Coordinates of C-alpha atoms and ligand atoms in Angstrom, one line a residue:
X16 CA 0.0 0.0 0.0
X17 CA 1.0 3.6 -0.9
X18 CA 1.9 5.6 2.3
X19 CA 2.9 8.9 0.6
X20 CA 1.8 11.9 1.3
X21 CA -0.9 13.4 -1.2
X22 CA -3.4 16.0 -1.2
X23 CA -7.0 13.6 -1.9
X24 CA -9.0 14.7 -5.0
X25 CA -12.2 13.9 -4.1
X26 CA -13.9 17.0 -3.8
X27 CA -17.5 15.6 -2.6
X28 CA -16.0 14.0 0.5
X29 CA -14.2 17.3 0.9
X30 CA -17.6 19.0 1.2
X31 CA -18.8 16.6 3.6
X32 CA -15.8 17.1 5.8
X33 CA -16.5 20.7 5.4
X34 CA -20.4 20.6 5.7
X35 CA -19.6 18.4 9.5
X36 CA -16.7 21.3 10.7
X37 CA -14.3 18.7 10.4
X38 CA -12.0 19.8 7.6
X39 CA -11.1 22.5 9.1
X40 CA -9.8 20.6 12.1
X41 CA -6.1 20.3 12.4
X42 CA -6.2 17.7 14.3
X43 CA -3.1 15.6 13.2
X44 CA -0.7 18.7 13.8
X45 CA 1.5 17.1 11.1
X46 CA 2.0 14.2 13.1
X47 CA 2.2 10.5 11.9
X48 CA -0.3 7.8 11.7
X49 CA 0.3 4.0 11.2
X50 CA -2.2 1.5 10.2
X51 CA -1.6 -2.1 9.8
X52 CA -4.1 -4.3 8.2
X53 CA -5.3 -7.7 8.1
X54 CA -7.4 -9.8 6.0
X55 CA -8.9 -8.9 2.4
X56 CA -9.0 -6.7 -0.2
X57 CA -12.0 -5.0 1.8
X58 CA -9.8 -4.1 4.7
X59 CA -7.3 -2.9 2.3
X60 CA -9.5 -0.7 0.5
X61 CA -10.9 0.3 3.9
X62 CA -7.6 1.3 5.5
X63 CA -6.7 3.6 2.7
X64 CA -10.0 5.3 3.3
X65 CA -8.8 5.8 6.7
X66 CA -5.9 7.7 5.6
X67 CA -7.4 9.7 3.2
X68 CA -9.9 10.7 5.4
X69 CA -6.5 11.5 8.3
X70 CA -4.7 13.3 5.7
X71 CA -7.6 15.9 5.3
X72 CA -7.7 16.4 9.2
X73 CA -3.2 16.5 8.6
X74 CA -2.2 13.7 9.8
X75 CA 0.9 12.3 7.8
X76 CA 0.8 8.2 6.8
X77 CA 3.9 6.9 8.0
X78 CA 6.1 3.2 7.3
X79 CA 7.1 3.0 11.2
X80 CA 4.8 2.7 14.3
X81 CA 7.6 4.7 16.4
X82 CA 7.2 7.5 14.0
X83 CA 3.3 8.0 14.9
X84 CA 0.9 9.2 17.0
X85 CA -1.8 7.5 15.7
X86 CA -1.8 3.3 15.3
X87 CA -5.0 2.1 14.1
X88 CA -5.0 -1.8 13.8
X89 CA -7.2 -3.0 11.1
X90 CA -8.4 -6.0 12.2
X91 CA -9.9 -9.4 10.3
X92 CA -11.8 -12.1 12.0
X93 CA -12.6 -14.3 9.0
X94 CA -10.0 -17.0 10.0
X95 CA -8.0 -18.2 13.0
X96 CA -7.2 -16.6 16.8
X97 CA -7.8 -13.0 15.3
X98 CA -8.8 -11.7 18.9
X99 CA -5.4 -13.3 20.0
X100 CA -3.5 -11.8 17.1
X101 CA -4.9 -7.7 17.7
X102 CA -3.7 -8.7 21.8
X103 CA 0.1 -8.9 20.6
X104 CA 0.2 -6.2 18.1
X105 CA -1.3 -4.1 20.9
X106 CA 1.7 -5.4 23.3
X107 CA 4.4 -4.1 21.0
X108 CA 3.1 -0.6 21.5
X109 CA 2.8 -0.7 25.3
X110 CA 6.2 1.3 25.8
X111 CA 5.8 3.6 22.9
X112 CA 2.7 5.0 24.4
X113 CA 4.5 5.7 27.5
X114 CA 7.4 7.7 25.3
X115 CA 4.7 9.5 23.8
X116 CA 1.4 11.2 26.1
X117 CA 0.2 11.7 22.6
X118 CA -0.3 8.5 21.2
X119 CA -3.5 7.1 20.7
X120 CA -4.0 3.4 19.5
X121 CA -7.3 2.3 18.1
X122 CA -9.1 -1.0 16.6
X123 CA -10.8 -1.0 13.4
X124 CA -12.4 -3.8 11.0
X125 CA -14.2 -7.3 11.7
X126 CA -12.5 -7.8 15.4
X127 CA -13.8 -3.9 16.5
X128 CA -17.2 -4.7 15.5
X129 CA -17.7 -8.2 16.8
X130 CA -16.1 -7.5 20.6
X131 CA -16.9 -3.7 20.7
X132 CA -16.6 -2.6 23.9
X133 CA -15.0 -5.9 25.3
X134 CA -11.9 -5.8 23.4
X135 CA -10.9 -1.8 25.6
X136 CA -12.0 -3.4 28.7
X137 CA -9.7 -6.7 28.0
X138 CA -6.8 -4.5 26.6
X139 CA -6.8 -1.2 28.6
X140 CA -4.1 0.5 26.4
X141 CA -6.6 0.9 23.6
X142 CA -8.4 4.2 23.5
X143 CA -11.0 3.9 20.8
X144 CA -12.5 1.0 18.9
X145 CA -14.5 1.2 15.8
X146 CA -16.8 -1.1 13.3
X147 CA -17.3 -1.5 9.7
X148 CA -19.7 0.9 9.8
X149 CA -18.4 4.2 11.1
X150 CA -15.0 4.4 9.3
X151 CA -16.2 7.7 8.1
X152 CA -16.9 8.9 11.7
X153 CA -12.9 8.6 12.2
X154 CA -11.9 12.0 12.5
X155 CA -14.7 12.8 15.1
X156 CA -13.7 9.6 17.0
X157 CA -10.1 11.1 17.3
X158 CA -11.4 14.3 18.1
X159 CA -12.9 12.9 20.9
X160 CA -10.2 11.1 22.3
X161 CA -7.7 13.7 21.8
X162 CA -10.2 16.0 23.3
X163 CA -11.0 14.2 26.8
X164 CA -9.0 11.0 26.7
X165 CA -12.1 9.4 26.9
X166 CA -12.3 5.9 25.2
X167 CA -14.7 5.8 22.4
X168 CA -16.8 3.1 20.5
X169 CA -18.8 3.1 17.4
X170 CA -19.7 0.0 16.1
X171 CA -23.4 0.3 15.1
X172 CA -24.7 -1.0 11.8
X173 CA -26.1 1.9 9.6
X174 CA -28.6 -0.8 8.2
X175 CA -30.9 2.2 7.7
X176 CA -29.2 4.5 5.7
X177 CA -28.4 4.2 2.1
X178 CA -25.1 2.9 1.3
X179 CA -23.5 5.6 -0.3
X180 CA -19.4 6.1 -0.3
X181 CA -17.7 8.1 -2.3
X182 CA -14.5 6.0 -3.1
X183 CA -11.4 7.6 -1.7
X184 CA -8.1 6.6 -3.0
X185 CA -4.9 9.6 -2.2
X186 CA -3.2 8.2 -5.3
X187 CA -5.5 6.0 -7.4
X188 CA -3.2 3.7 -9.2
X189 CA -3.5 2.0 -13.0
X190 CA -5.4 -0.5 -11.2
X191 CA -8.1 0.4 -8.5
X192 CA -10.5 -1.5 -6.3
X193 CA -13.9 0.4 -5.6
X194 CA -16.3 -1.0 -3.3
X195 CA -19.6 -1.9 -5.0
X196 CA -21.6 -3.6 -2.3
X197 CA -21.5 -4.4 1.6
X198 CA -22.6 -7.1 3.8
X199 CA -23.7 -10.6 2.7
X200 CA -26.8 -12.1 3.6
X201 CA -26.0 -15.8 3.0
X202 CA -25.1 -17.0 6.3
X203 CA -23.0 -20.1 5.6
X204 CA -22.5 -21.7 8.6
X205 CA -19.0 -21.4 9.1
X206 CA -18.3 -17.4 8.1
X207 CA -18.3 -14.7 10.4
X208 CA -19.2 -12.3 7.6
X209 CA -22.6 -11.4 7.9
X210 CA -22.0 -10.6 11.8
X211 CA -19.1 -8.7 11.4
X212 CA -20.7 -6.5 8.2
X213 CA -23.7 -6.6 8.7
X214 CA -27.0 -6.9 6.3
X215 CA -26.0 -6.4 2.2
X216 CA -26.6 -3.1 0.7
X217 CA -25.3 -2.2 -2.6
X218 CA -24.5 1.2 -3.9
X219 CA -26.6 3.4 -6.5
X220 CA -25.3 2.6 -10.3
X221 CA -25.0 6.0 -11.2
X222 CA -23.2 6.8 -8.6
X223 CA -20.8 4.3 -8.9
X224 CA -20.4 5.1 -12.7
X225 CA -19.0 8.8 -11.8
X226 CA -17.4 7.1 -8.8
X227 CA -15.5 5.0 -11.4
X228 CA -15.1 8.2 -14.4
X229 CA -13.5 10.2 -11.7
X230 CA -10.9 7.5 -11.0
X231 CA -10.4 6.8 -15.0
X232 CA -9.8 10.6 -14.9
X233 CA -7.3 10.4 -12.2
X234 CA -5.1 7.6 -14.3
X235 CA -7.3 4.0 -13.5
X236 CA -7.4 1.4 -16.4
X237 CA -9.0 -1.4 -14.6
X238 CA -11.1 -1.6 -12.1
X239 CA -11.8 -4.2 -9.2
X240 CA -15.4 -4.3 -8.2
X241 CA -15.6 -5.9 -4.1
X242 CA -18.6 -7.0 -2.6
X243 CA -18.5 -10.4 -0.4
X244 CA -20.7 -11.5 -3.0
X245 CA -21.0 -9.4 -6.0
X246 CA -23.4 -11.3 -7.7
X247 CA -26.1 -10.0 -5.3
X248 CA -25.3 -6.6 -6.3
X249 CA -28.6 -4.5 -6.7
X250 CA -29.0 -0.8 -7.6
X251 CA -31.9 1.2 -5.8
X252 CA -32.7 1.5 -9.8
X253 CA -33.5 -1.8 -9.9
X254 CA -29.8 -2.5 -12.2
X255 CA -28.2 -6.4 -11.0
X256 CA -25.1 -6.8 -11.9
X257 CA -24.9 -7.9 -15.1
X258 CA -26.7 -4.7 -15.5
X259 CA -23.7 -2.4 -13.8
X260 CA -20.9 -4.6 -16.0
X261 CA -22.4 -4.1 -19.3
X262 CA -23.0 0.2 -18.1
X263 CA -19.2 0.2 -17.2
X264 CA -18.1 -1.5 -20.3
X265 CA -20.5 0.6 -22.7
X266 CA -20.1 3.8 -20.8
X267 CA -17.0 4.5 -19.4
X268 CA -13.7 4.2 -20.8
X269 CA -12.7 1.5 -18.4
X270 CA -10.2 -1.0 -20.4
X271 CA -10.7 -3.9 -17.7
X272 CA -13.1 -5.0 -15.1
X273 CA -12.6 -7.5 -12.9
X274 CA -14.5 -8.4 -9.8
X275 CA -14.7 -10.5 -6.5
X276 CA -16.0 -12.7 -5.0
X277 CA -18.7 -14.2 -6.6
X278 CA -21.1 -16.7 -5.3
X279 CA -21.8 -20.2 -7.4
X280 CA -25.3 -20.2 -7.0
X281 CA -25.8 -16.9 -8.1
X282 CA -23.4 -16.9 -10.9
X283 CA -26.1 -17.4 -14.3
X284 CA -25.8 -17.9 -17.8
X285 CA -26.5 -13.7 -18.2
X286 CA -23.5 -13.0 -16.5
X287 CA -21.3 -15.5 -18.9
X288 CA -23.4 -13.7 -21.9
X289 CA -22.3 -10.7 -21.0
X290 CA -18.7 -11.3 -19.6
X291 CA -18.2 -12.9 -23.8
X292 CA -20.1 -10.0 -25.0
X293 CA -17.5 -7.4 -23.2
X294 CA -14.7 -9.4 -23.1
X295 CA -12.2 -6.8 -24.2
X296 CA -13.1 -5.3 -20.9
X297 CA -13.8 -8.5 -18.7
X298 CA -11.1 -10.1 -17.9
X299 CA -10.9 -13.8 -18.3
X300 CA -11.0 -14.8 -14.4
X301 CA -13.0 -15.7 -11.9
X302 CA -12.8 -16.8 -8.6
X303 CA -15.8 -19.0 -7.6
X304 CA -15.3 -20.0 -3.9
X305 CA -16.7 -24.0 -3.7
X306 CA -15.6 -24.4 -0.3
X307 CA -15.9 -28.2 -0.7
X308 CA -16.5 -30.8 -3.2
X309 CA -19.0 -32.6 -1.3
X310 CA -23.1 -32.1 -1.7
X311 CA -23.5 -33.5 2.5
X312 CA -21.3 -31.2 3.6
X313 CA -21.6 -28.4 1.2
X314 CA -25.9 -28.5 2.5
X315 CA -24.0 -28.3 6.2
X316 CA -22.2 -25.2 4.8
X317 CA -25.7 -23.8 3.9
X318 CA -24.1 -23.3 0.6
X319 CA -27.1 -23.4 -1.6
X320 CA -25.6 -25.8 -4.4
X321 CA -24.3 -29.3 -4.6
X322 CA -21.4 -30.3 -6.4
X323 CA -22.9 -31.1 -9.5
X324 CA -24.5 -28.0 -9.4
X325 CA -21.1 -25.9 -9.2
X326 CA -19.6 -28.2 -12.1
X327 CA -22.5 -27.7 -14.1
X328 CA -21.4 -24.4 -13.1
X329 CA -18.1 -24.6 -14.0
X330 CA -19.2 -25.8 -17.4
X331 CA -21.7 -23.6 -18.1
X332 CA -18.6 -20.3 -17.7
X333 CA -16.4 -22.5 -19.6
X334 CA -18.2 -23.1 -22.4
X335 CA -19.0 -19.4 -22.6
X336 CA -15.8 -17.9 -21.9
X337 CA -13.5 -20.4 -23.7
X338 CA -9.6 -19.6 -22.1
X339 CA -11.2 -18.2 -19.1
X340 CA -9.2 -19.2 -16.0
X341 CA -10.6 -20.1 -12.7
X342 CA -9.7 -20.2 -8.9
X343 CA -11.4 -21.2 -5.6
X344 CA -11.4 -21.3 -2.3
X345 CA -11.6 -24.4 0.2
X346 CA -12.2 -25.1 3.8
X347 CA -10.8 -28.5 4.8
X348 CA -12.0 -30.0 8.5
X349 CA -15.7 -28.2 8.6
X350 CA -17.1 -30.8 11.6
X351 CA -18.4 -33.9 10.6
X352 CA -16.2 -33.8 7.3
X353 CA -15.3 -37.5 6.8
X354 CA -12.2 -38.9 5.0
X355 CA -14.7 -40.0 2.0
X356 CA -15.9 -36.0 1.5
X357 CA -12.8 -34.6 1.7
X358 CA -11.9 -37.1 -0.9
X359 CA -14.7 -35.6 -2.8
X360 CA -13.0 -32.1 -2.2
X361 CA -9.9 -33.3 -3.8
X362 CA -11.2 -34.8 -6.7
X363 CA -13.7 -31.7 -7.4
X364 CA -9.6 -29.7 -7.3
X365 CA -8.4 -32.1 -10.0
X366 CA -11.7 -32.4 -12.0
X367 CA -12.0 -28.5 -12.2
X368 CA -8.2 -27.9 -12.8
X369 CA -8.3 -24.4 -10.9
X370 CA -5.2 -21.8 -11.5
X371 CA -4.7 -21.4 -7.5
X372 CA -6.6 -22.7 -4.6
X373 CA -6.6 -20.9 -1.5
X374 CA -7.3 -23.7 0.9
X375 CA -8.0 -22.7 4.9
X376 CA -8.7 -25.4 7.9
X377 CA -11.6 -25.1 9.5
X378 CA -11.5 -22.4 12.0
X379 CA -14.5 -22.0 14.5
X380 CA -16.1 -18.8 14.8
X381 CA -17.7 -16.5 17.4
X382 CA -22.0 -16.5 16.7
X383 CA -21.8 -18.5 13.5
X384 CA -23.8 -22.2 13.8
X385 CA -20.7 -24.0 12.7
X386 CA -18.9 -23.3 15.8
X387 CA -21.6 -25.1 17.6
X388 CA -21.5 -28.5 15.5
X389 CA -21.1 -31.7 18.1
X390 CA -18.2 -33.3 15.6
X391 CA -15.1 -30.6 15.2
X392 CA -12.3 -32.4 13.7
X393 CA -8.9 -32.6 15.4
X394 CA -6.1 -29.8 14.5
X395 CA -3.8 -32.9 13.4
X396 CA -6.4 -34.2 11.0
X397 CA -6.9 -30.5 9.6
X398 CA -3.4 -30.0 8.8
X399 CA -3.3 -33.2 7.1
X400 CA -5.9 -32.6 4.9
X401 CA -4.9 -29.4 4.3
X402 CA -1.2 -30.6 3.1
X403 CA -2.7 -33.3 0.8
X404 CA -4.6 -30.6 -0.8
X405 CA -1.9 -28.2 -1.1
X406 CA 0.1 -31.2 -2.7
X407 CA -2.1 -31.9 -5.7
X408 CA -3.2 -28.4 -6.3
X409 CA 0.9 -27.9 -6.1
X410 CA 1.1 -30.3 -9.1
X411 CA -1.6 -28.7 -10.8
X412 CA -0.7 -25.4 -10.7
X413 CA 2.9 -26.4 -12.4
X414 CA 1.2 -28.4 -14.8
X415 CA -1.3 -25.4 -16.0
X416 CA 2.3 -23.3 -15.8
X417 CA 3.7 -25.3 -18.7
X418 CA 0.6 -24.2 -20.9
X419 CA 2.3 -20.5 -20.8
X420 CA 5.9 -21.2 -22.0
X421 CA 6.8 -19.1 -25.5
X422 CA 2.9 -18.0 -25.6
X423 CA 2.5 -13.9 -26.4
X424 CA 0.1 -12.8 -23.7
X425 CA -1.4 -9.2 -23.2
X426 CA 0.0 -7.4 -19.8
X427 CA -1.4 -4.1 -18.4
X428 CA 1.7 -2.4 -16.7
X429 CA 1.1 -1.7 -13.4
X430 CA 4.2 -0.4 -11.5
X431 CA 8.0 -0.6 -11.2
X432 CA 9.5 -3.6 -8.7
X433 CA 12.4 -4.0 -6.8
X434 CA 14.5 -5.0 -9.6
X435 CA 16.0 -1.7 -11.6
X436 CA 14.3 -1.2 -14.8
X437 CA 11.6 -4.0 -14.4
X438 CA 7.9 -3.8 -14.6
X439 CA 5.2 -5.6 -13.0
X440 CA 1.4 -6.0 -14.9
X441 CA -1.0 -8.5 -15.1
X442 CA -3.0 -10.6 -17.9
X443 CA -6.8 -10.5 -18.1
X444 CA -6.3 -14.0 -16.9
X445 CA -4.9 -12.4 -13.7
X446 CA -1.2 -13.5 -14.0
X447 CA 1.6 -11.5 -12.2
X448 CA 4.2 -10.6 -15.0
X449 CA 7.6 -9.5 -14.1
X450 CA 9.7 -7.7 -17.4
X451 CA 12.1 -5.6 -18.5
X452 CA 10.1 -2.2 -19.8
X453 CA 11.2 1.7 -19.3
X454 CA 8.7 3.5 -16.6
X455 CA 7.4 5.1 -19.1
X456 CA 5.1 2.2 -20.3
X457 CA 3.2 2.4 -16.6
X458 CA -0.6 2.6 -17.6
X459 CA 0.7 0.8 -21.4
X460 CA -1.2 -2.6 -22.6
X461 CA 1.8 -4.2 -24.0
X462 CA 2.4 -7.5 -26.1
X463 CA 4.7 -9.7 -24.6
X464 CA 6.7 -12.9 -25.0
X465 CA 7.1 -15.8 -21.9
X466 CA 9.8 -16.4 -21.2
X467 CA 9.7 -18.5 -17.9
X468 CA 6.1 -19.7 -16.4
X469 CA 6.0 -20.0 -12.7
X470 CA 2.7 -21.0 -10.9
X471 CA 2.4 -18.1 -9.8
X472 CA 4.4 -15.5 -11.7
X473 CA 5.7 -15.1 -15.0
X474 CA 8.5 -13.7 -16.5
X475 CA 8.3 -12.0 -20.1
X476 CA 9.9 -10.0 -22.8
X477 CA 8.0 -7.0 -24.1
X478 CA 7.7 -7.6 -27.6
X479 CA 5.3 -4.2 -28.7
X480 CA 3.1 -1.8 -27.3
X481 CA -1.0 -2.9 -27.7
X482 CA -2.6 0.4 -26.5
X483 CA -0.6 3.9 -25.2
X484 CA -1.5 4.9 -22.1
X485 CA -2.6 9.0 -22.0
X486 CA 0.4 10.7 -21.2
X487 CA 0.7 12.6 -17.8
X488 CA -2.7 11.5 -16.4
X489 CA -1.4 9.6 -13.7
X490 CA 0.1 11.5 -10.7
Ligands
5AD509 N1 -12.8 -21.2 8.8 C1 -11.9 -21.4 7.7 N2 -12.0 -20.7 6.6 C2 -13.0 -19.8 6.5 N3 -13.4 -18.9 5.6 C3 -14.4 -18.2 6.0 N4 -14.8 -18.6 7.2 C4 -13.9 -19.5 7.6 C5 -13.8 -20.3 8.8 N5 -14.6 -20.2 9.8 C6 -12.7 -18.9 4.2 C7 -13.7 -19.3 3.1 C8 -14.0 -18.0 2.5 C9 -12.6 -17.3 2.6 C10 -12.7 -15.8 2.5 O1 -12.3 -17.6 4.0 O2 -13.1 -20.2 2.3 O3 -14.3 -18.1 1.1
SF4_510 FE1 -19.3 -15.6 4.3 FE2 -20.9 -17.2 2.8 FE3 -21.3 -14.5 2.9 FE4 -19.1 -15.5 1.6 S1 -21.3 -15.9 1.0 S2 -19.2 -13.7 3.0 S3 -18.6 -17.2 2.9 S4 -21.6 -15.9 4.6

C-alpha cells in the first residue's frame, strides 16, 4: 500500500468534511499515523479510506509505528485466533505509548465490530474502537479522544441509511479497487461475515459510474469491483449486476473489469453472456469460492448448491468464456467432514483444474452455527488434509504453468518492482508478469513474449506496445 503523502482529490468528501466542521480541524498537527491491516482486499481498501480521510484532518501516513501518533490496527476475524493476534500487536506498542502522552491506539475492522466494547476493557491500552460501519466517523472519534482522553466506540450498523461512499483513494493507481456492495446475507454456517458487516446493501449505479469516471480521470485502467458476494449486487434502480458490468463496459472508458468474489449459486448464464459479449473489458477470471467438493457437507455449509450443481457451473462459464481461468477457495475440516468427503474435495480440485486454490482449515467462529456443530475435527487431521490438498493443487498449478511457456500474452503495466528497470502488470487472466520495460510504459497494454512460467508468476519480454496509455494522467 502507498503511504505517501498526497493531497485527496475527491472533492464531494471534501464538502462533507466541510459541511460536518471537520476539515477545518487540524487535528493531526503534522503528526504521523500508522495503520496495519489484516485480512482482504476490503480491509485494504478500507484502511486507505482511513488515511485519506486522516490526511484531510493533517495527519501524515507513516512506514514506522515509532514514527506515529496515531496506530489504528485493522483487524480481520474471518480466520483463526484473530482476537489473539490484535492482543500482541497491541503489546508491541505498550512502551511507545509511555514515550509518547500523545499517542492514541485504536481498533478497526471485523475484530472492533464483533467484541466492541469488550476488546478496551480486555486490553486497557486501547483508547478507541471502531466497526465496519463508522470508518467515516474517524476524525470525530479522534477528536474525541484527543479531546478528553475518553475511550470511544462506534460499532453500530447503519442498516438504515443508504449505502452511499464516495470512493477515496490519495493516489489512485492504473489498477483500483472500488467498493460496489457491503454485507452478505447468505449465512453459511462457518463465516463470520454477515456478523461482522452486517446486512447487504449495494451502492446506486449511477453513482458508482461517476465514482468510477473520476478515477479513470485520475489515471485507473482497470477496475476491481468488491462486494462479499458481487453477484447480489442490486441498484436502488433496480440495475443487477450484469446490468452495472455491461453500463461500465458501454459507458465509461474502463479498459478492464474484474471483480470479486462471486457466489456459485448466483453466478447465471446472463453474467457468462455478457462477460463474452464485453470481453475486451472483462477479464478472463473468476474466482468461484466451492468451499468443498461434497453435496453433504456443502448443505452443512448452507451453501445453496451441490457439487454437480457448481460443475455444471463450471461448465456452463467455460463453455462461454473459452480460455477463461478459474480459482477457488476451500475449507478443509468443517465438523463432521469425513475422509470419504474430503476425498470428494480433492477430486472436485483435479476435475476443475483451478489456477490457484486458496485452501483454509476449518476455523470456528464467534455467533456462526458451525462453531456449535457436536463433531469438530482434530487440529492434526486439519493439517493433514490441508497438506494433501496443497500437494495436488501444487502439481496442478505447475502443470497449468507449462501451458504458458513461449505463448504472447497481453500485460497491463502496473508499477516498477524492486529489480531496476523492471515492470510488473498482469493478464486478463490475472497472472503477475515481471519484465524488463522503461517507466514510461506504466498505464501501457503491452504484447509480450514468456519467457519462464511459474505457478504463480511469470516472467516475459515486451515484444510491442498494444494500446498507449494517455500521457501525464497519472500522478
Ligand atoms: N474457517 C476457515 N475458513 C473460513 N473462511 C471463511 N470462514 C472460515 C472459517 N470459519 C474462508 C472461506 C472464504 C474465505 C474468504 O475464507 O473459504 O471463502
Ligand atoms: Fe461468508 Fe458465505 Fe457470505 Fe461469503 S457468502 S461472506 S462465505 S456468509
Amino acid at each position: 500500500m502507498d503511504h505517501g503523502s498526497t493531497q485527496v482529490n475527491n472533492h464531494a468528501n471534501q464538502a462533507n468534511l466541510e459541511a460536518s466542521g471537520i476539515a477545518n480541524m487540524n487535528l493531526g498537527q503534522g503528526e504521523g499515523v500508522y495503520i496495519s491491516t489484516y485480512g482482504c482486499q476490503m480491509n485494504v481498501n478500507d484502511s486507505e479510506r482511513m488515511l485519506a480521510l486522516l490526511e484531510m484532518v493533517n495527519f501524515v501516513p507513516v512506514e514506522n509505528p515509532e514514527q506515529a501518533s496515531l496506530i489504528i490496527i485493522n483487524s480481520c476475524s474471518v480466520r483463526e485466533k484473530p482476537v489473539h493476534k490484535v492482543h500482541s500487536e497491541v503489546g508491541r506498542y505498550r512502551e511507545l505509548k509511555e514515550k509518547n502522552p500523545r499517542l492514541r491506539i485504536g481498533v478497526a475492522g471485523c475484530v472492533a465490530q464483533q467484541e466492541k466494547q469488550k476488546l478496551l476493557k480486555d486490553v486497557p491500552v486501547l483508547d478507541f474502537v471502531f466497526g465496519t460501519d463508522s470508518i467515516d466517523q474517524l476524525p470525530d472519534i479522534i477528536s474525541r479522544t484527543y479531546a478528553s482522553k475518553e475511550k470511544v466506540v462506534a460499532a453500530r450498523f447503519e442498516n438504515e441509511k443508504p449505502y452511499s461512499v464516495e470512493t477515496l483513494i490519495r493516489r489512485p493507481g492504473v489498477a483500483s479497487f472500488v467498493n460496489i456492495m457491503k454485507g452478505c446475507d447468505n449465512f453459511c454456517t462457518f463465516c463470520v461475515v454477515p456478523f461482522t458487516r452486517g446486512r447487504e446493501r449495494s451502492r446506486n449505479l449511477q453513482e458508482l459510474i461517476n465514482d468510477i469516471r473520476s478515477l479513470i480521470k485520475r489515471g485507473t485502467k482497470e477496475v476491481t469491483l468488491l462486494g462479499q458476494n458481487v453477484n447480489s449486487y442490486r441498484s436502488d434502480c433496480g440495475a443487477d449486476f450484469a446490468k452495472l458490468l455491461q453500463t461500465l463496459a458501454e459507458d465509461t472508458d474502463i479498459q478492464r473489469i474484474r471483480y470479486t468474489t462471486s457466489h456459485p449459486k448466483d453466478f447465471n448464464q446472463e453474467l457468462v453472456d455478457i462477460s463474452q459479449k464485453y470481453r475486451s473489458k472483462i477479464c478472463d477470471y473468476i474466482h468461484l469460492p466451492a468451499q468443498s467438493g461434497n453435496t453433504e457437507m456443502l448443505a452443512r455449509m448452507n451453501r445453496g448448491y451441490t457439487r454437480e450443481e457448481y460443475l455444471d457451473k463450471v461448465r456452463m462459464i467455460r463453455a462461454g468464456i473459452p480460455g477463461v481461468v478459474l480459482s477457488t477457495d476451500i475449507i478443509v475440516g468443517f465438523p463432521g467432514e469425513t475422509e470419504e468427503q474430503f476425498a470428494d474435495t480433492v477430486s472436485l480440485c483435479e476435475k476443475v483444474r483451478y489456477d490457484n486454490i486458496y485452501s483454509f482449515k476449518y476455523s470456528p467462529r464467534p455467533f456462526t452455527k458451525a462453531a456449535r456443530f457436536a463433531d469438530q475435527i482434530s487440529e492434526v487431521e486439519k493439517q493433514r488434509r490441508l497438506q494433501v490438498l496443497i500437494d495436488v493443487q501444487r502439481e496442478i498449478s505447475f502443470d497449468l504453468a507449462k501451458e504458458y511457456d513461449g505463448i504472447e500474452i497481453e500485460v497491463l503495466l502496473e508499477a516498477t518492482t524492486d529489480t531496476e528497470g523492471q515492470l510488473q502488470g498482469r493478464t486478463t487472466q490475472n497472472k503477475l508478469v515481471f519484465l524488463q520495460a522503461p517507466e514510461s510504459l506504466i498505464g501501457a497494454t503491452v504484447a509480450a513474449n514468456v519467457v519462464k512460467a511459474y505457478p504463480s508468476v511469470l516472467r516475459a519480454e515486451l515484444v510491442s506496445v498494444v494500446g498507449q496509455q494517455s500521457p501525464g494522467s497519472l500522478q
